Short mmCIF file of C-alpha atoms and ligand atoms in Angstrom, two decimals:
data_model
loop_
_atom_site.label_atom_id
_atom_site.label_comp_id
_atom_site.label_asym_id
_atom_site.label_seq_id
_atom_site.Cartn_x
_atom_site.Cartn_y
_atom_site.Cartn_z
CA UNK L 1 23.67 -25.65 6.58
CA UNK L 2 19.99 -25.71 7.45
CA UNK L 3 20.00 -21.97 7.97
CA UNK L 4 21.86 -21.47 4.71
CA UNK L 5 19.38 -23.63 2.80
CA UNK L 6 16.61 -21.73 4.50
CA UNK L 7 18.10 -18.45 3.38
CA UNK L 8 18.34 -19.67 -0.15
CA UNK L 9 14.62 -20.29 0.04
CA UNK L 10 13.91 -17.15 2.04
CA UNK L 11 15.64 -14.92 -0.46
CA UNK L 12 12.80 -15.79 -2.79
CA UNK L 13 10.22 -14.69 -0.22
CA UNK L 14 9.55 -11.38 -1.87
CA UNK L 15 5.94 -10.46 -1.89
CA UNK L 16 4.99 -8.87 -5.18
CA UNK L 17 1.66 -7.14 -5.26
CA UNK L 18 -0.30 -5.26 -7.89
CA UNK L 19 -2.13 -2.31 -6.44
CA UNK L 20 -5.00 -0.54 -8.05
CA UNK L 21 -4.93 3.18 -7.27
CA UNK L 22 -3.88 3.53 -3.68
CA UNK L 23 -3.16 6.68 -1.73
CA UNK L 24 -0.25 7.21 0.64
CA UNK L 25 3.35 7.99 -0.08
CA UNK L 26 6.54 6.29 1.02
CA UNK L 27 9.86 8.06 1.55
CA UNK L 28 11.63 7.64 -1.75
CA UNK L 29 15.34 7.63 -2.43
CA UNK L 30 15.11 8.20 -6.15
CA UNK L 31 13.51 6.92 -9.27
CA UNK L 32 14.27 6.08 -12.86
CA UNK L 33 12.21 4.79 -15.70
CA UNK L 34 12.22 1.66 -17.87
CA UNK L 35 10.08 1.43 -21.03
CA UNK L 36 8.27 4.51 -19.85
CA UNK L 37 7.38 2.91 -16.49
CA UNK L 38 8.51 4.88 -13.45
CA UNK L 39 10.52 2.87 -10.94
CA UNK L 40 10.85 4.20 -7.40
CA UNK L 41 13.31 2.86 -4.88
CA UNK L 42 12.32 3.26 -1.27
CA UNK L 43 15.08 3.93 1.25
CA UNK L 44 14.21 0.70 3.06
CA UNK L 45 15.37 -1.19 -0.05
CA UNK L 46 19.01 -0.57 0.96
CA UNK L 47 18.53 -2.44 4.22
CA UNK L 48 17.32 -5.50 2.33
CA UNK L 49 20.07 -5.13 -0.28
CA UNK L 50 22.82 -4.99 2.39
CA UNK L 51 21.23 -7.80 4.40
CA UNK L 52 21.17 -10.13 1.41
CA UNK L 53 24.68 -9.13 0.27
CA UNK L 54 25.88 -9.97 3.79
CA UNK L 55 24.06 -13.32 4.00
CA UNK L 56 25.18 -14.45 0.54
CA UNK L 57 28.81 -13.33 1.08
CA UNK L 58 29.31 -14.68 4.58
CA UNK L 59 27.02 -17.71 4.76
CA UNK L 60 25.77 -18.97 1.43
CA UNK L 61 28.78 -18.73 -0.92
CA UNK L 62 31.45 -19.92 1.60
CA UNK L 63 29.37 -23.07 2.19
CA UNK L 64 28.63 -23.81 -1.46
CA UNK L 65 32.06 -22.95 -2.92
CA UNK L 66 34.76 -23.01 -0.21
CA UNK L 67 38.37 -21.73 -0.48
CA UNK L 68 37.88 -18.26 -1.95
CA UNK L 69 39.09 -15.04 -0.33
CA UNK L 70 36.70 -13.02 1.77
CA UNK L 71 37.00 -10.20 -0.78
CA UNK L 72 35.87 -12.50 -3.63
CA UNK L 73 32.87 -13.66 -1.59
CA UNK L 74 31.87 -10.07 -1.00
CA UNK L 75 32.23 -9.10 -4.67
CA UNK L 76 30.01 -11.98 -5.80
CA UNK L 77 27.69 -11.68 -2.82
CA UNK L 78 27.05 -8.01 -3.64
CA UNK L 79 26.59 -8.81 -7.35
CA UNK L 80 24.13 -11.60 -6.47
CA UNK L 81 22.16 -9.31 -4.18
CA UNK L 82 21.96 -6.66 -6.90
CA UNK L 83 20.91 -9.31 -9.44
CA UNK L 84 18.25 -10.55 -7.00
CA UNK L 85 16.68 -7.11 -6.95
CA UNK L 86 17.05 -6.86 -10.71
CA UNK L 87 14.99 -10.06 -10.89
CA UNK L 88 12.32 -8.66 -8.54
CA UNK L 89 12.16 -5.60 -10.79
CA UNK L 90 11.82 -7.77 -13.92
CA UNK L 91 9.00 -9.67 -12.20
CA UNK L 92 7.18 -6.37 -11.59
CA UNK L 93 7.88 -5.22 -15.15
CA UNK L 94 6.27 -8.48 -16.29
CA UNK L 95 3.03 -7.39 -14.59
CA UNK L 96 3.23 -3.83 -15.90
CA UNK L 97 4.05 -4.63 -19.53
CA UNK L 98 1.06 -6.97 -19.81
CA UNK L 99 -1.18 -4.51 -17.94
CA UNK L 100 -0.26 -1.79 -20.42
CA UNK L 101 -0.83 -4.10 -23.35
CA UNK L 102 -4.34 -4.77 -22.00
CA UNK L 103 -4.99 -1.04 -21.81
CA UNK L 104 -4.58 -0.71 -18.03
CA UNK L 105 -2.53 2.44 -17.35
CA UNK L 106 0.48 1.79 -15.11
CA UNK L 107 1.37 4.37 -12.49
CA UNK L 108 4.70 3.09 -11.18
CA UNK L 109 6.73 0.29 -9.65
CA UNK L 110 8.06 0.64 -6.10
CA UNK L 111 10.85 -1.51 -4.67
CA UNK L 112 11.07 -1.56 -0.89
CA UNK L 113 12.37 -3.77 1.91
CA UNK L 114 9.67 -6.39 1.55
CA UNK L 115 9.50 -6.69 -2.20
CA UNK L 116 7.92 -4.89 -5.10
CA UNK L 117 4.60 -3.22 -5.81
CA UNK L 118 3.18 -2.44 -9.26
CA UNK L 119 0.62 0.34 -9.08
CA UNK L 120 -2.04 0.65 -11.73
CA UNK L 121 -3.75 3.97 -12.33
CA UNK L 122 -7.20 2.40 -12.40
CA UNK L 123 -9.40 1.30 -9.51
CA UNK L 124 -10.07 -2.26 -10.66
CA UNK L 125 -9.16 -4.75 -13.33
CA UNK L 126 -11.60 -4.52 -16.20
CA UNK L 127 -12.38 -8.27 -16.23
CA UNK L 128 -11.36 -11.54 -14.54
CA UNK L 129 -9.36 -12.40 -17.65
CA UNK L 130 -7.42 -9.10 -17.60
CA UNK L 131 -6.70 -9.56 -13.90
CA UNK L 132 -5.51 -13.12 -14.46
CA UNK L 133 -3.24 -12.20 -17.37
CA UNK L 134 -1.71 -9.16 -15.63
CA UNK L 135 -1.10 -11.17 -12.47
CA UNK L 136 0.29 -14.36 -13.93
CA UNK L 137 2.79 -12.37 -16.05
CA UNK L 138 4.98 -11.76 -12.95
CA UNK L 139 5.47 -15.39 -11.88
CA UNK L 140 5.83 -16.46 -15.53
CA UNK L 141 8.66 -13.91 -15.92
CA UNK L 142 10.35 -15.30 -12.77
CA UNK L 143 10.04 -18.90 -13.97
CA UNK L 144 11.48 -17.85 -17.34
CA UNK L 145 14.41 -16.17 -15.57
CA UNK L 146 14.94 -19.27 -13.41
CA UNK L 147 15.10 -21.43 -16.55
CA UNK L 148 17.58 -19.04 -18.21
CA UNK L 149 19.88 -18.88 -15.15
CA UNK L 150 19.72 -22.63 -14.68
CA UNK L 151 20.61 -23.28 -18.34
CA UNK L 152 23.51 -20.82 -18.12
CA UNK L 153 24.72 -22.52 -14.91
CA UNK L 154 24.61 -25.95 -16.55
CA UNK L 155 26.36 -24.77 -19.71
CA UNK L 156 29.01 -22.86 -17.76
CA UNK L 157 29.88 -25.71 -15.36
CA UNK L 158 33.57 -26.62 -15.78
CA UNK L 159 33.92 -23.74 -18.18
CA UNK L 160 33.60 -20.64 -15.97
CA UNK L 161 34.91 -20.16 -12.44
CA UNK L 162 33.00 -22.16 -9.76
CA UNK L 163 31.85 -19.07 -7.90
CA UNK L 164 30.31 -17.56 -11.06
CA UNK L 165 28.48 -20.81 -11.80
CA UNK L 166 27.23 -20.84 -8.19
CA UNK L 167 25.91 -17.30 -8.63
CA UNK L 168 23.83 -18.46 -11.62
CA UNK L 169 22.60 -21.43 -9.60
CA UNK L 170 21.61 -19.09 -6.81
CA UNK L 171 19.71 -16.80 -9.19
CA UNK L 172 17.92 -19.80 -10.71
CA UNK L 173 16.75 -20.95 -7.25
CA UNK L 174 15.83 -17.45 -6.19
CA UNK L 175 13.69 -16.80 -9.25
CA UNK L 176 12.00 -20.14 -8.87
CA UNK L 177 11.19 -19.52 -5.21
CA UNK L 178 10.11 -15.96 -6.06
CA UNK L 179 7.52 -17.41 -8.46
CA UNK L 180 6.51 -20.18 -6.03
CA UNK L 181 6.15 -17.87 -3.04
CA UNK L 182 4.10 -15.32 -4.94
CA UNK L 183 1.81 -18.01 -6.33
CA UNK L 184 0.61 -18.93 -2.83
CA UNK L 185 -3.09 -18.10 -3.02
CA UNK L 186 -3.19 -15.33 -0.39
CA UNK L 187 -4.46 -11.97 -1.55
CA UNK L 188 -2.80 -9.51 -2.32
CA UNK L 189 0.00 -11.85 -3.46
CA UNK L 190 -0.09 -12.85 -7.14
CA UNK L 191 -1.56 -16.25 -6.25
CA UNK L 192 -4.31 -14.50 -4.29
CA UNK L 193 -5.14 -12.36 -7.31
CA UNK L 194 -5.21 -15.44 -9.50
CA UNK L 195 -7.60 -17.03 -6.99
CA UNK L 196 -9.70 -13.87 -6.96
CA UNK L 197 -9.89 -13.72 -10.76
CA UNK L 198 -11.01 -17.37 -10.78
CA UNK L 199 -13.70 -16.78 -8.11
CA UNK L 200 -14.76 -13.60 -9.88
CA UNK L 201 -15.01 -15.46 -13.18
CA UNK L 202 -17.03 -18.25 -11.57
CA UNK L 203 -19.46 -16.21 -9.47
CA UNK L 204 -19.49 -12.90 -11.31
CA UNK L 205 -19.19 -11.14 -7.94
CA UNK L 206 -15.98 -9.19 -7.54
CA UNK L 207 -16.82 -8.20 -3.95
CA UNK L 208 -17.41 -11.75 -2.78
CA UNK L 209 -14.30 -12.98 -4.61
CA UNK L 210 -12.21 -10.24 -2.97
CA UNK L 211 -13.56 -11.08 0.48
CA UNK L 212 -12.71 -14.80 0.12
CA UNK L 213 -9.26 -14.12 -1.38
CA UNK L 214 -8.43 -11.60 1.39
CA UNK L 215 -9.51 -14.08 4.06
CA UNK L 216 -7.23 -16.75 2.58
CA UNK L 217 -4.49 -14.08 2.47
CA UNK L 218 -4.95 -13.36 6.18
CA UNK L 219 -4.78 -17.08 7.06
CA UNK L 220 -1.65 -17.52 4.97
CA UNK L 221 -0.03 -14.53 6.70
CA UNK L 222 -0.77 -16.10 10.09
CA UNK L 223 0.79 -19.41 8.96
CA UNK L 224 3.89 -17.52 7.82
CA UNK L 225 4.19 -15.82 11.21
CA UNK L 226 3.73 -19.19 12.95
CA UNK L 227 6.56 -20.65 10.84
CA UNK L 228 8.64 -17.60 11.78
CA UNK L 229 8.16 -18.30 15.50
CA UNK L 230 9.00 -21.98 14.94
CA UNK L 231 12.13 -20.99 13.07
CA UNK L 232 13.23 -18.67 15.90
CA UNK L 233 12.84 -21.57 18.36
CA UNK L 234 14.44 -24.27 16.23
CA UNK L 235 16.54 -23.00 13.30
CA UNK L 236 17.76 -19.48 13.76
CA UNK L 237 16.70 -16.01 14.72
CA UNK L 238 17.08 -13.82 11.62
CA UNK L 239 15.12 -15.97 9.11
CA UNK L 240 12.37 -16.30 11.72
CA UNK L 241 12.17 -12.56 12.26
CA UNK L 242 12.15 -12.06 8.50
CA UNK L 243 9.20 -14.46 8.11
CA UNK L 244 7.29 -12.78 10.94
CA UNK L 245 7.82 -9.35 9.40
CA UNK L 246 6.69 -10.54 5.97
CA UNK L 247 3.68 -12.24 7.60
CA UNK L 248 2.76 -9.02 9.42
CA UNK L 249 3.14 -7.01 6.24
CA UNK L 250 0.96 -9.44 4.29
CA UNK L 251 -1.72 -9.49 6.99
CA UNK L 252 -1.78 -5.74 6.94
CA UNK L 253 -1.85 -5.65 3.13
CA UNK L 254 -4.70 -8.20 2.96
CA UNK L 255 -6.78 -6.15 5.42
CA UNK L 256 -6.08 -2.77 3.86
CA UNK L 257 -6.58 -4.04 0.30
CA UNK L 258 -9.97 -5.35 1.31
CA UNK L 259 -10.93 -2.13 3.11
CA UNK L 260 -9.88 0.02 0.21
CA UNK L 261 -11.70 -2.27 -2.20
CA UNK L 262 -14.87 -1.94 -0.13
CA UNK L 263 -14.45 1.79 -0.01
CA UNK L 264 -13.85 2.12 -3.72
CA UNK L 265 -16.78 -0.05 -4.67
CA UNK L 266 -18.98 1.61 -2.05
CA UNK L 267 -18.25 5.09 -3.33
CA UNK L 268 -17.99 4.12 -6.97
CA UNK L 269 -19.72 6.57 -9.31
CA UNK L 270 -21.00 8.77 -6.49
CA UNK L 271 -20.61 12.53 -6.42
CA UNK L 272 -19.75 14.34 -3.24
CA UNK L 273 -23.12 16.16 -3.23
CA UNK L 274 -24.85 12.77 -2.96
CA UNK L 275 -22.97 11.72 0.16
CA UNK L 276 -22.33 14.96 2.09
CA UNK L 277 -24.26 15.75 5.26
CA UNK L 278 -26.35 18.93 5.67
CA UNK L 279 -24.19 21.67 7.19
CA UNK L 280 -24.47 22.89 10.76
CA UNK L 281 -22.89 26.33 10.62
CA UNK L 282 -22.32 29.16 13.06
CA UNK L 283 -22.66 32.87 12.30
CA UNK L 284 -19.84 35.39 12.80
CA UNK L 285 -22.08 37.55 14.93
CA UNK L 286 -22.40 34.77 17.53
CA UNK L 287 -20.66 35.08 20.90
CA UNK L 288 -18.24 32.51 22.26
CA UNK L 289 -20.74 31.43 24.96
CA UNK L 290 -23.44 30.80 22.37
CA UNK L 291 -20.91 28.90 20.27
CA UNK L 292 -19.84 26.67 23.17
CA UNK L 293 -23.27 26.15 24.78
CA UNK L 294 -25.52 25.91 21.72
CA UNK L 295 -23.16 24.24 19.27
CA UNK L 296 -20.10 22.51 20.79
CA UNK L 297 -21.97 21.04 23.78
CA UNK L 298 -25.05 20.34 21.72
CA UNK L 299 -23.57 18.70 18.58
CA UNK L 300 -20.28 17.43 20.10
CA UNK L 301 -18.15 18.59 17.17
CA UNK L 302 -14.78 20.23 17.56
CA UNK L 303 -15.06 22.50 14.55
CA UNK L 304 -17.85 24.24 12.64
CA UNK L 305 -18.12 26.14 9.37
CA UNK L 306 -18.65 29.87 9.85
CA UNK L 307 -20.97 31.95 7.66
CA UNK L 308 -21.63 35.66 7.36
CA UNK L 309 -24.78 36.80 5.53
CA UNK L 310 -25.08 33.28 4.08
CA UNK L 311 -21.53 33.38 2.72
CA UNK L 312 -19.01 30.76 3.84
CA UNK L 313 -16.06 32.60 5.37
CA UNK L 314 -14.09 29.94 7.23
CA UNK L 315 -13.96 27.40 10.01
CA UNK L 316 -13.74 27.75 13.78
CA UNK L 317 -12.13 25.14 16.03
CA UNK L 318 -12.94 24.88 19.70
CA UNK L 319 -9.22 24.84 20.49
CA UNK L 320 -8.86 28.39 19.13
CA UNK L 321 -10.78 29.86 22.05
CA UNK L 322 -8.79 28.05 24.74
CA UNK L 323 -6.90 31.22 25.72
CA UNK L 324 -10.05 33.36 26.20
CA UNK L 325 -11.16 33.60 29.89
CA UNK L 326 -14.73 32.19 30.24
CA UNK L 327 -15.99 35.44 31.85
CA UNK L 328 -15.26 37.19 28.52
CA UNK L 329 -17.19 34.64 26.40
CA UNK L 330 -20.59 36.40 26.54
CA UNK L 331 -19.04 39.62 25.10
CA UNK L 332 -16.63 38.12 22.53
CA UNK L 333 -17.70 37.44 18.94
CA UNK L 334 -16.42 34.28 17.25
CA UNK L 335 -15.45 36.23 14.10
CA UNK L 336 -11.98 36.91 15.52
CA UNK L 337 -11.17 33.24 16.12
CA UNK L 338 -11.39 31.69 12.67
CA UNK L 339 -8.93 28.92 11.80
CA UNK L 340 -6.03 29.49 9.46
CA UNK L 341 -7.33 28.47 5.97
CA UNK L 342 -4.20 26.32 5.49
CA UNK L 343 -5.42 23.98 8.27
CA UNK L 344 -8.65 22.81 6.60
CA UNK L 345 -9.76 21.73 3.13
CA UNK L 346 -12.73 23.07 1.17
CA UNK L 347 -14.44 20.64 -1.21
CA UNK L 348 -16.48 21.09 -4.35
CA UNK L 349 -19.89 19.29 -4.43
CA UNK L 350 -19.33 18.08 -8.00
CA UNK L 351 -16.15 16.12 -7.26
CA UNK L 352 -16.18 12.31 -7.07
CA UNK L 353 -16.84 11.01 -3.54
CA UNK L 354 -13.73 8.82 -3.77
CA UNK L 355 -11.56 11.82 -4.71
CA UNK L 356 -13.05 13.77 -1.81
CA UNK L 357 -12.04 10.99 0.57
CA UNK L 358 -8.54 10.91 -0.95
CA UNK L 359 -8.29 14.67 -0.35
CA UNK L 360 -9.33 14.29 3.30
CA UNK L 361 -6.82 11.49 3.82
CA UNK L 362 -3.91 13.07 1.99
CA UNK L 363 -4.38 16.49 3.66
CA UNK L 364 -5.04 14.90 7.03
CA UNK L 365 -8.42 16.61 7.51
CA UNK L 366 -11.15 14.91 9.53
CA UNK L 367 -13.92 16.90 7.96
CA UNK L 368 -14.36 19.57 5.36
CA UNK L 369 -17.00 22.10 4.31
CA UNK L 370 -18.53 21.61 0.86
CA UNK L 371 -18.78 25.01 -0.83
CA UNK L 372 -19.93 26.34 -4.21
CA UNK L 373 -19.92 30.03 -5.16
CA UNK L 374 -19.20 30.97 -1.53
CA UNK L 375 -22.33 29.12 -0.42
CA UNK L 376 -21.97 26.41 2.20
CA UNK L 377 -23.86 23.38 0.88
CA UNK L 378 -22.78 20.59 3.18
CA UNK L 379 -20.12 18.99 5.27
CA UNK L 380 -18.15 15.84 4.73
CA UNK L 381 -16.36 13.88 7.43
CA UNK L 382 -14.26 10.74 7.15
CA UNK L 383 -16.33 8.97 9.78
CA UNK L 384 -19.56 9.77 7.85
CA UNK L 385 -18.09 8.16 4.75
CA UNK L 386 -17.11 5.00 6.61
CA UNK L 387 -20.58 4.87 8.18
CA UNK L 388 -22.10 5.26 4.72
CA UNK L 389 -20.08 2.31 3.40
CA UNK L 390 -21.20 0.06 6.24
CA UNK L 391 -24.82 1.19 5.75
CA UNK L 392 -24.59 0.33 2.06
CA UNK L 393 -23.20 -3.06 3.00
CA UNK L 394 -26.04 -3.67 5.47
CA UNK L 395 -28.61 -2.82 2.82
CA UNK L 396 -26.92 -5.06 0.26
CA UNK L 397 -26.55 -8.03 2.63
ZN1 ZN J 401 3.97 -10.37 -8.80
#
């Protein structure tokens, strides 16, 4: 009974987050679109769907409305689980519809095992008010749905079959707990964004507001994990594991949201040419011994841009010369050991610094030459960018 009540509550524990322009892709089963908003369903969603169908069919419904056949429980359990995800989707659509109305372009909605994410195609909310309105729209939608399902359940009592009425009751509870859970003030949950918009409005400092809201988010995630451990010890295993997983996911999300916020604000409005480092290049006429002794051992880099008569012609990686016997190094030119162009990225100095970083991350490059009209102008590495952000922070503090 306790576990069943817990599950009723836990099925509303669906983190819903709004993301502002994030990189990274998840494996996607397929997508469709509602009101012009793309909806993607991650493969992991099916695990959650089956898990909830199973819990509702075998534990929740048999306790609430006994004496039905196993088949009937499964039919209504599956329908309830589908409806639950429909409600999560409507919650996300609530965010997106208001965002669009406020002129914030919406990229897509993703449903996955731990809830829903609305992605906006813009780095930040334009104002505290816009952030508040976009965020609160989700929980308001869920509370509205809870009220509708509850009214239907009340009106249908004694009129429709008991199990159908129970399904409406369940959906009313679930939507209510969905709103309540997401309103907990831990960033990046809706409540955390509401908190951030309030702090932002009060202090005028988005960075400070984000830092405080993320910290509260991290604390809340730890509390959730603590409750999960308690539940494993006292109530039952699966709800506890579920709480711990959601806590871990939230902790991770709070940290990565803050890091990406710092990055975005640190690189905001900067061109790549303003942040790239001066290039250290090798010439094709150089021998392998000169390359190793004067460059690799001296600068401690693994790869270098290669130039010929001042023209950029490629990159060389120290791993490429592994097969050459060291006694041949003084007589072998590096020109024959250039890397395959598909393995590195070349950047344009006029691109935005943030886009350059996205390119490095998405193509899995650690560093890249910056080239214009075949001339090597600089070099950009991920670690340099992160160092730059922390330098900017030190100067600002
Ligand atoms: Zn939400």
